[in-house]
mmCIF file of C-alpha atoms and ligand atoms in Angstrom:
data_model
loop_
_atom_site.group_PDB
_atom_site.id
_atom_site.type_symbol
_atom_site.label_atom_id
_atom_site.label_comp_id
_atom_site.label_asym_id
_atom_site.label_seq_id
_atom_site.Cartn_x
_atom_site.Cartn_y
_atom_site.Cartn_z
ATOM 1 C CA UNK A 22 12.488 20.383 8.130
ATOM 2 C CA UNK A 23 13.569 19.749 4.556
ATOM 3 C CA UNK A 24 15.110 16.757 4.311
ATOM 4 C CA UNK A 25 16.041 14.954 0.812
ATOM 5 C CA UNK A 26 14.177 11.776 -0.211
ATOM 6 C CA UNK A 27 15.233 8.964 -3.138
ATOM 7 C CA UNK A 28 12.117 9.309 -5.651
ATOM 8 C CA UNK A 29 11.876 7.228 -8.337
ATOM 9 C CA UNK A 30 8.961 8.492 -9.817
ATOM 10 C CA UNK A 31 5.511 11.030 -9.316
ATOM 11 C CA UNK A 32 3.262 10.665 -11.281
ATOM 12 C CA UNK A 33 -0.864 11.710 -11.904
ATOM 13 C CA UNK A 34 -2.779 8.389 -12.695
ATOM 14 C CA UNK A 35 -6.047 7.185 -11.552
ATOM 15 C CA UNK A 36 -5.927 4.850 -7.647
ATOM 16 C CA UNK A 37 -6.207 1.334 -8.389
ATOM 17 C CA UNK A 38 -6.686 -0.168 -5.115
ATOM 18 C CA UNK A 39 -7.759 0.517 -1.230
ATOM 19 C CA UNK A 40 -11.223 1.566 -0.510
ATOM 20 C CA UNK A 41 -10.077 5.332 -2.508
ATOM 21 C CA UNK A 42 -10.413 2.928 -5.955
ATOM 22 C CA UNK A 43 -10.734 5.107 -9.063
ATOM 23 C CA UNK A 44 -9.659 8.514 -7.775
ATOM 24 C CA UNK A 45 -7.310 10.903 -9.717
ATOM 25 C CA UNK A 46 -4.333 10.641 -7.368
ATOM 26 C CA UNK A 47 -0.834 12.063 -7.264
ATOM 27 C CA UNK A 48 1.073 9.131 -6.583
ATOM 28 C CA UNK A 49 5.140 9.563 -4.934
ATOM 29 C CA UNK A 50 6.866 6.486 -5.851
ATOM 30 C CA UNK A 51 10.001 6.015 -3.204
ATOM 31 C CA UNK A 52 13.072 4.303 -4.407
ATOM 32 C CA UNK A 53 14.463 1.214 -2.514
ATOM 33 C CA UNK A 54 12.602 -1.892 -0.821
ATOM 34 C CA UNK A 55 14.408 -4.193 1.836
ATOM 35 C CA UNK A 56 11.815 -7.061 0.248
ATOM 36 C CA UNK A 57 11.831 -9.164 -2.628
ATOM 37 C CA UNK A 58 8.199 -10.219 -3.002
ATOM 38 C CA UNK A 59 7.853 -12.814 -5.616
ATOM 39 C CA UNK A 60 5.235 -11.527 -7.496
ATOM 40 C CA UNK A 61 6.550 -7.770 -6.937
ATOM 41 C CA UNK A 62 5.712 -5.466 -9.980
ATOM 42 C CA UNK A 63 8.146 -2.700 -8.994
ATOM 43 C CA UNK A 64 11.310 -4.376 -9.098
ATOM 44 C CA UNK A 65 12.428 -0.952 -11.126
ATOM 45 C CA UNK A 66 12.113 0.859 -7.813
ATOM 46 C CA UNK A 67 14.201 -1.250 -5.797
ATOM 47 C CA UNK A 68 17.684 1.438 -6.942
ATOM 48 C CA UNK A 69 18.267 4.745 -8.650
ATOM 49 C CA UNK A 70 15.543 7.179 -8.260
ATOM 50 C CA UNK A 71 16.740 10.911 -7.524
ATOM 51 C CA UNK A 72 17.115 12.508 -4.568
ATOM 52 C CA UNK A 73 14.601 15.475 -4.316
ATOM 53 C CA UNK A 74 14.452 18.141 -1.094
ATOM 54 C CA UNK A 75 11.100 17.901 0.572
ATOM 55 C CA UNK A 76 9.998 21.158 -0.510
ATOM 56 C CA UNK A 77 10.575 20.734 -4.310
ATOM 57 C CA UNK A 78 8.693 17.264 -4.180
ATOM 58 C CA UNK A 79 5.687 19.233 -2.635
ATOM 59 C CA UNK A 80 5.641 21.467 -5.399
ATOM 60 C CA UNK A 81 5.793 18.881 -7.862
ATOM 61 C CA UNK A 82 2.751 17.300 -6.373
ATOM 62 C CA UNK A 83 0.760 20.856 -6.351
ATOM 63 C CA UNK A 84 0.720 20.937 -10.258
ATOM 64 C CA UNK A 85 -2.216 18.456 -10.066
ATOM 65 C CA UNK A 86 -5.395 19.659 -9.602
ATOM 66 C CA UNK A 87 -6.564 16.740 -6.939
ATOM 67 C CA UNK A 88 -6.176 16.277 -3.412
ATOM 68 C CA UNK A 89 -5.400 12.927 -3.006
ATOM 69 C CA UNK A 90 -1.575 11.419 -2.521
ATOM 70 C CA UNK A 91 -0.649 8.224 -2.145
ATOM 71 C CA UNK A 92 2.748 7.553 -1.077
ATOM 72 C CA UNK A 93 3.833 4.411 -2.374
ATOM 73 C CA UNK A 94 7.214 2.365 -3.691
ATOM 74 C CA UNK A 95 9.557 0.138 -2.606
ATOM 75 C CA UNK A 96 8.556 0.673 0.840
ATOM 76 C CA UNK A 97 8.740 4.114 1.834
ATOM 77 C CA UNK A 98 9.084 3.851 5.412
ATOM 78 C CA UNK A 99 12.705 2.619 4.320
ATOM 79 C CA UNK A 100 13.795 6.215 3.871
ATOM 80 C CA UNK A 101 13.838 8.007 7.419
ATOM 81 C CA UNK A 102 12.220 11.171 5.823
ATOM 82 C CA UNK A 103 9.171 9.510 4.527
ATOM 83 C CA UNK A 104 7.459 10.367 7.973
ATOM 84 C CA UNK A 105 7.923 13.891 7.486
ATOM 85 C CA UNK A 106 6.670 13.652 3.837
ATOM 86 C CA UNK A 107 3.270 12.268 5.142
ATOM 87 C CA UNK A 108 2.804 14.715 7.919
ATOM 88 C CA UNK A 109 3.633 17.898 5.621
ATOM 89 C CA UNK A 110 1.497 16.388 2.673
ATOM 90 C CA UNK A 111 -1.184 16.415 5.389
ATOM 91 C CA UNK A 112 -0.437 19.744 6.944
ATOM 92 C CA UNK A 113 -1.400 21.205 2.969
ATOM 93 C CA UNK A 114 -4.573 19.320 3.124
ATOM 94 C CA UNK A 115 -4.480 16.644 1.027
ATOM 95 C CA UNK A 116 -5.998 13.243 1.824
ATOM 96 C CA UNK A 117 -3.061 10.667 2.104
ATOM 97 C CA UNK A 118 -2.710 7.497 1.661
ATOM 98 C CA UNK A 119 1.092 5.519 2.774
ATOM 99 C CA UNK A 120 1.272 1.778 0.742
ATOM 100 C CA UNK A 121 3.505 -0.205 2.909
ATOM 101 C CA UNK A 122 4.320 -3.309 3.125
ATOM 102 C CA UNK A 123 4.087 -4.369 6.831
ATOM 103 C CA UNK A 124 7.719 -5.019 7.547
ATOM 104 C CA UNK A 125 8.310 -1.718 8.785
ATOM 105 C CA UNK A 126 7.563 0.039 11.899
ATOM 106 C CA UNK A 127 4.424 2.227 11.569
ATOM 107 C CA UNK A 128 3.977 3.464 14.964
ATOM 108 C CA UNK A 129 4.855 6.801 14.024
ATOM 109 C CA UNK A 130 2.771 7.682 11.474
ATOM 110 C CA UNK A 131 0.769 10.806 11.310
ATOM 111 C CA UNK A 132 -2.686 9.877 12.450
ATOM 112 C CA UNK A 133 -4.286 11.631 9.694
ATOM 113 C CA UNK A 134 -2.604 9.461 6.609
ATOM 114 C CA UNK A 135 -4.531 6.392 5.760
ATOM 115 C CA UNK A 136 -2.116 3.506 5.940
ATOM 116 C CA UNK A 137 -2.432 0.486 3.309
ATOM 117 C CA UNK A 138 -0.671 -2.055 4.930
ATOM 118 C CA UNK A 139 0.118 -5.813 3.139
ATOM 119 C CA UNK A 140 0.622 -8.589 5.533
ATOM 120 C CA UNK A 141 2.694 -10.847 3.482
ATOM 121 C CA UNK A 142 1.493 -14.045 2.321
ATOM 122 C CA UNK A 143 3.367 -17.698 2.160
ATOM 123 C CA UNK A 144 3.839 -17.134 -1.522
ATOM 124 C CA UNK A 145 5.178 -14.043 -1.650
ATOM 125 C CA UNK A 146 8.600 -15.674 -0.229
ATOM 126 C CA UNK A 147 8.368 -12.527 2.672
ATOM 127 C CA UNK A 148 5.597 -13.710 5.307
ATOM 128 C CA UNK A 149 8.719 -13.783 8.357
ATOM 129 C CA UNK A 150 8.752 -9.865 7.445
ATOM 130 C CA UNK A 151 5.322 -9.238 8.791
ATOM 131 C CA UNK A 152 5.871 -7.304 11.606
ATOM 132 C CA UNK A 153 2.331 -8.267 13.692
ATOM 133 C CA UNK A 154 2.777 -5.247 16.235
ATOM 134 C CA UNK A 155 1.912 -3.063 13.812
ATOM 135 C CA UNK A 156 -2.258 -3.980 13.590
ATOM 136 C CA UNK A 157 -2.000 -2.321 17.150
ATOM 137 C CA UNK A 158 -1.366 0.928 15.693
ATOM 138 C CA UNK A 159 -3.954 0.701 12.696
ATOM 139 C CA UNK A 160 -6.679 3.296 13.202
ATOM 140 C CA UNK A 161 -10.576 2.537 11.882
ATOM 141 C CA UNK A 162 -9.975 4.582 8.710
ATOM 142 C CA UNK A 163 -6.714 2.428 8.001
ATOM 143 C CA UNK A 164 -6.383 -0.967 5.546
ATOM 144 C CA UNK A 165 -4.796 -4.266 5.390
ATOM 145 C CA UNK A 166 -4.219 -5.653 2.072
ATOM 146 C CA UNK A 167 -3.555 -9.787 1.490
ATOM 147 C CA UNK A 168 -2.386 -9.882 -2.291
ATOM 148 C CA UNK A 169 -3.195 -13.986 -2.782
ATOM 149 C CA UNK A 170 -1.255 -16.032 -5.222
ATOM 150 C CA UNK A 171 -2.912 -19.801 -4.462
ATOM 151 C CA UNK A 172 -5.006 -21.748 -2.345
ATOM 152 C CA UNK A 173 -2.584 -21.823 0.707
ATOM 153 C CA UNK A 174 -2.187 -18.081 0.692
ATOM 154 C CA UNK A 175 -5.879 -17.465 0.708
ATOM 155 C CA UNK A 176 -6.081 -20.373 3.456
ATOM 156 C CA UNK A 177 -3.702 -18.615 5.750
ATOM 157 C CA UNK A 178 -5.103 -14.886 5.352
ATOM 158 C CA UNK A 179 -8.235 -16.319 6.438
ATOM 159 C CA UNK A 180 -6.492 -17.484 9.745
ATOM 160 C CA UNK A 181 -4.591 -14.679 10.165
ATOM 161 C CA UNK A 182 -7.833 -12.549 9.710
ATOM 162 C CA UNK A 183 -9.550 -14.829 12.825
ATOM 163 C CA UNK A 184 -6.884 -14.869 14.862
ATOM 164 C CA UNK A 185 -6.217 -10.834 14.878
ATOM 165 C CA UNK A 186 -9.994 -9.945 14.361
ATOM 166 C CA UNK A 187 -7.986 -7.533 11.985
ATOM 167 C CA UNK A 188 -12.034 -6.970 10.195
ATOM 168 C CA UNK A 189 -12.638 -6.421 13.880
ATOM 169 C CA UNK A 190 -10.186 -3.299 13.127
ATOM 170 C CA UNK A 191 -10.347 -1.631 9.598
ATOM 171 C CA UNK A 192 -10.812 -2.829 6.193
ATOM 172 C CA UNK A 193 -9.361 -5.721 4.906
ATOM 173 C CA UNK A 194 -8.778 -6.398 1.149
ATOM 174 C CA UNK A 195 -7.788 -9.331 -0.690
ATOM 175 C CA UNK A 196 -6.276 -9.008 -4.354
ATOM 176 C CA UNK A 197 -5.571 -11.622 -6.553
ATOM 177 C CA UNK A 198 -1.773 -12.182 -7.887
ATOM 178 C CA UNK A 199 -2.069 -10.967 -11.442
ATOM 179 C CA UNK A 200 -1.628 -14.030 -14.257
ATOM 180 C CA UNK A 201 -1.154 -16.494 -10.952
ATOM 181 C CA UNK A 202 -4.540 -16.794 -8.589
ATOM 182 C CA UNK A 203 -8.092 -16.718 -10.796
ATOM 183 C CA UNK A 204 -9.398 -13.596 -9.656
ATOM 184 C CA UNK A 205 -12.907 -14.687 -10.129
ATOM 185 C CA UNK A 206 -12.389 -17.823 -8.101
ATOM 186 C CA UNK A 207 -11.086 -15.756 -5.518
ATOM 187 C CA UNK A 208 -14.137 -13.981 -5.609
ATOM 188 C CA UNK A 209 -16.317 -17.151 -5.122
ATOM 189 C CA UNK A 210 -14.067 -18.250 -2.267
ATOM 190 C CA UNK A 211 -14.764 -14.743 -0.365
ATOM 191 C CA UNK A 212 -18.586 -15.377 -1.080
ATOM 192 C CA UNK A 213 -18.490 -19.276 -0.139
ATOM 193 C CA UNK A 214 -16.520 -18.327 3.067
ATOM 194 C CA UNK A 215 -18.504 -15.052 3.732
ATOM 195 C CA UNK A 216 -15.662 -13.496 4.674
ATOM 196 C CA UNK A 217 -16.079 -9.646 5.710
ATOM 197 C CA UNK A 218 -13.077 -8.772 3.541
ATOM 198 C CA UNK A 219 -12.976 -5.838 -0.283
ATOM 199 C CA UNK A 220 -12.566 -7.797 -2.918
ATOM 200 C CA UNK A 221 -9.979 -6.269 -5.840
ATOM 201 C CA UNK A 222 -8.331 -6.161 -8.514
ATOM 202 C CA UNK A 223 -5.878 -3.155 -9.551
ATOM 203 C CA UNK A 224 -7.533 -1.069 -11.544
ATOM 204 C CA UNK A 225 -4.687 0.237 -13.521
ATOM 205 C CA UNK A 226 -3.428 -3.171 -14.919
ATOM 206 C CA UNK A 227 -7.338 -3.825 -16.526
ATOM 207 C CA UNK A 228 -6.607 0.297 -18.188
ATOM 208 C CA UNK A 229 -3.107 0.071 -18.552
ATOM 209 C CA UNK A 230 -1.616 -3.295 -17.780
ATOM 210 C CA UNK A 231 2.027 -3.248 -16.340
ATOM 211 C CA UNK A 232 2.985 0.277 -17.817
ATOM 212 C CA UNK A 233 5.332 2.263 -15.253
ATOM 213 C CA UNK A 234 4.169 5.507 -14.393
ATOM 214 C CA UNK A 235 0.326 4.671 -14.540
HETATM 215 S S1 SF4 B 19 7.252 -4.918 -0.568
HETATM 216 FE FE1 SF4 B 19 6.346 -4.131 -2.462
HETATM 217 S S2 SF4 B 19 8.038 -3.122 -3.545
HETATM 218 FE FE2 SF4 B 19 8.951 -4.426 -1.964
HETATM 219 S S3 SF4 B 19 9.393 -6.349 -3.032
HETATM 220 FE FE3 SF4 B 19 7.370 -6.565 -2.059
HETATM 221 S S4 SF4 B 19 5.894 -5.967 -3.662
HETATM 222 FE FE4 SF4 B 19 7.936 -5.220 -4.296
#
């Protein structure tokens, strides 16, 4: 199959979060999100783009020298051919990652992508998104990301994290809300609590701050 997908951007910039942290990485940037996360920084995503054929946006991604992909937006899984994307950039080899953001089904994901999946906080405005049936199909290798804007947020992921052993599962990351939640006291909270959780930050904002296309 070579179906068309909405891309707003692919670009070659170093990984800036998940466990794959600091990685050259060919990143696909899908246009559209059915979310409006308050702290979102990729509001330019949410329309335009350009549709590309599937083929032509795996040849775009083979001018980089590196293997790894992340497939990222908007929310991806919003365009139907996004599945298809992942399973061909995995039939060439490379090691992909999908960022989603948890409100969309992710049953059907190829086994061998790594999905980065948010569960939406109380301050992001989105937590009735989270779509909980989707930790069932998380594999070992997978993540689930809690980006934490105050005190409540980081109160709640810790429930959520007891209640669906989701450590239990795969890795579990907590990022700070840039220019909102201390990222050091974060930090101390995660030691205090000794919670089994990846502390972040994204890497790209300390090299580059909010820059598109880095
Ligand atoms: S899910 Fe991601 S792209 Fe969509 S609004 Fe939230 S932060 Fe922005």
């Amino acid at each position: 199959m070579n179906p068309s997908l909405r891309i707003s951007e692919i670009f070659y910039s170093i990984q800036g979060e998940s466990s794959h942290v600091g990685r050259p990485t060919v990143f696909i940037r899908l246009t559209g999100c059915p979310l409006r996360c308050t702290y979102c920084d990729t509001a330019y995503a949410f329309t335009g783009g350009e549709k590309k054929f599937l083929a032509d946006i795996l040849a775009e991604v083979k001018r980089y020298a590196t293997r790894e992909v992340t497939v990222t937006g908007g929310e991806p899984l919003a365009q139907w051919g996004c599945t298809e994307l992942l399973a061909q950039l995995a039939d060439e080899g490379y090691r992909v990652s999908l960022e989603t953001s948890g409100a969309l089904d992710v049953s059907r994901i190829d086994r061998r992508v790594v999905k980065v999946m948010d569960l939406k906080t109380p301050s992001s405005g989105e937590e009735a998104k989270n779509r909980y049936e989707n930790l069932a199909f998380l594999n070992a290798w997978d993540e689930v990301k809690f980006v934490i804007g105050d005190e409540g947020d980081y109160r709640w992921a810790k429930e959520k994290l007891e209640q669906y052993r989701i450590a239990d599962r795969c890795e579990v990351l907590f990022s700070p809300v840039a220019g909102k939640q201390d990222a050091a006291a974060l930090a101390d909270k995660i030691l205090h609590d000794q919670l089994p959780v990846r502390f972040q930050v994204q890497l790209h904002k300390l090299l580059w701050g909010d820059t598109p296309g880095r």
